[in-house]
């Protein structure tokens, strides 16, 4: 991965952080909307995890089994946390 791509990923991480920060603010939203905002913030967090693993930890060059394990782990943990958030 070249420097330009890393800077683009870094910019995407900063943008997702800004979106998560904005979503977490008090906007006087209804309970249903707050639930959707919480789910959106969790999804953004796990998109960021995937960016970090693949691009900053060189996950794109992992052996296939390790990369699949990392991708599956991220998906399972993300889905579990979203599910638990929706139950509470």
Tab-separated table of C-alpha atoms in Angstrom:
chain	number	residue	atom	x	y	z
A	1	UNK	CA	0.000	0.000	0.000
A	2	UNK	CA	1.411	3.377	-0.936
A	3	UNK	CA	1.435	6.540	1.155
A	4	UNK	CA	-1.478	8.081	-0.758
A	5	UNK	CA	-3.735	5.128	0.081
A	6	UNK	CA	-2.700	5.243	3.735
A	7	UNK	CA	-3.560	8.932	3.896
A	8	UNK	CA	-6.967	8.229	2.342
A	9	UNK	CA	-7.640	5.495	4.914
A	10	UNK	CA	-6.448	7.822	7.669
A	11	UNK	CA	-8.818	10.540	6.400
A	12	UNK	CA	-11.684	8.019	6.354
A	13	UNK	CA	-10.885	7.055	9.958
A	14	UNK	CA	-10.907	10.706	11.001
A	15	UNK	CA	-14.211	11.273	9.160
A	16	UNK	CA	-15.817	8.224	10.806
A	17	UNK	CA	-14.600	9.448	14.193
A	18	UNK	CA	-16.196	12.829	13.521
A	19	UNK	CA	-19.463	11.201	12.475
A	20	UNK	CA	-19.468	9.039	15.610
A	21	UNK	CA	-18.779	12.091	17.760
A	22	UNK	CA	-21.600	14.023	16.105
A	23	UNK	CA	-23.979	11.063	16.430
A	24	UNK	CA	-23.198	10.796	20.132
A	25	UNK	CA	-24.253	14.373	20.835
A	26	UNK	CA	-27.559	15.389	22.365
A	27	UNK	CA	-29.951	16.165	19.535
A	28	UNK	CA	-33.297	15.733	21.296
A	29	UNK	CA	-34.105	12.628	19.251
A	30	UNK	CA	-36.872	10.139	19.931
A	31	UNK	CA	-36.038	6.777	21.527
A	32	UNK	CA	-36.314	4.912	18.206
A	33	UNK	CA	-34.030	7.379	16.490
A	34	UNK	CA	-31.527	7.174	19.352
A	35	UNK	CA	-31.481	3.402	18.956
A	36	UNK	CA	-30.695	3.720	15.245
A	37	UNK	CA	-27.994	6.289	15.999
A	38	UNK	CA	-26.408	3.930	18.532
A	39	UNK	CA	-26.360	1.106	16.012
A	40	UNK	CA	-24.858	3.437	13.396
A	41	UNK	CA	-22.101	4.458	15.829
A	42	UNK	CA	-21.280	0.813	16.578
A	43	UNK	CA	-21.184	-0.054	12.884
A	44	UNK	CA	-18.881	2.918	12.248
A	45	UNK	CA	-16.591	1.689	15.029
A	46	UNK	CA	-16.283	-1.755	13.485
A	47	UNK	CA	-15.685	-0.309	10.026
A	48	UNK	CA	-12.803	1.564	11.647
A	49	UNK	CA	-11.538	-1.670	13.223
A	50	UNK	CA	-11.528	-3.286	9.790
A	51	UNK	CA	-9.620	-0.343	8.275
A	52	UNK	CA	-6.997	-0.522	11.019
A	53	UNK	CA	-6.543	-4.296	10.739
A	54	UNK	CA	-6.373	-4.367	6.951
A	55	UNK	CA	-4.414	-1.210	6.271
A	56	UNK	CA	-2.330	-0.268	9.299
A	57	UNK	CA	-1.608	-3.814	10.516
A	58	UNK	CA	-0.951	-4.941	6.921
A	59	UNK	CA	-3.865	-7.380	7.122
A	60	UNK	CA	-4.189	-7.377	3.343
A	61	UNK	CA	-0.952	-9.384	3.280
A	62	UNK	CA	-1.910	-11.904	5.978
A	63	UNK	CA	-2.069	-15.555	4.992
A	64	UNK	CA	-5.591	-16.396	3.824
A	65	UNK	CA	-6.571	-18.294	6.987
A	66	UNK	CA	-5.402	-15.492	9.278
A	67	UNK	CA	-7.159	-12.839	7.209
A	68	UNK	CA	-10.401	-14.845	7.175
A	69	UNK	CA	-10.119	-15.323	10.945
A	70	UNK	CA	-9.606	-11.576	11.456
A	71	UNK	CA	-12.548	-10.699	9.205
A	72	UNK	CA	-14.846	-13.262	10.830
A	73	UNK	CA	-13.803	-12.183	14.330
A	74	UNK	CA	-14.569	-8.552	13.514
A	75	UNK	CA	-17.955	-9.459	12.034
A	76	UNK	CA	-18.942	-11.746	14.944
A	77	UNK	CA	-17.890	-9.305	17.654
A	78	UNK	CA	-19.546	-6.406	15.833
A	79	UNK	CA	-22.798	-8.298	15.330
A	80	UNK	CA	-22.752	-9.482	18.948
A	81	UNK	CA	-22.298	-5.954	20.292
A	82	UNK	CA	-25.029	-4.566	18.044
A	83	UNK	CA	-27.329	-7.405	19.138
A	84	UNK	CA	-26.619	-6.781	22.810
A	85	UNK	CA	-27.154	-3.046	22.312
A	86	UNK	CA	-30.543	-3.715	20.746
A	87	UNK	CA	-31.550	-5.991	23.631
A	88	UNK	CA	-30.776	-3.411	26.300
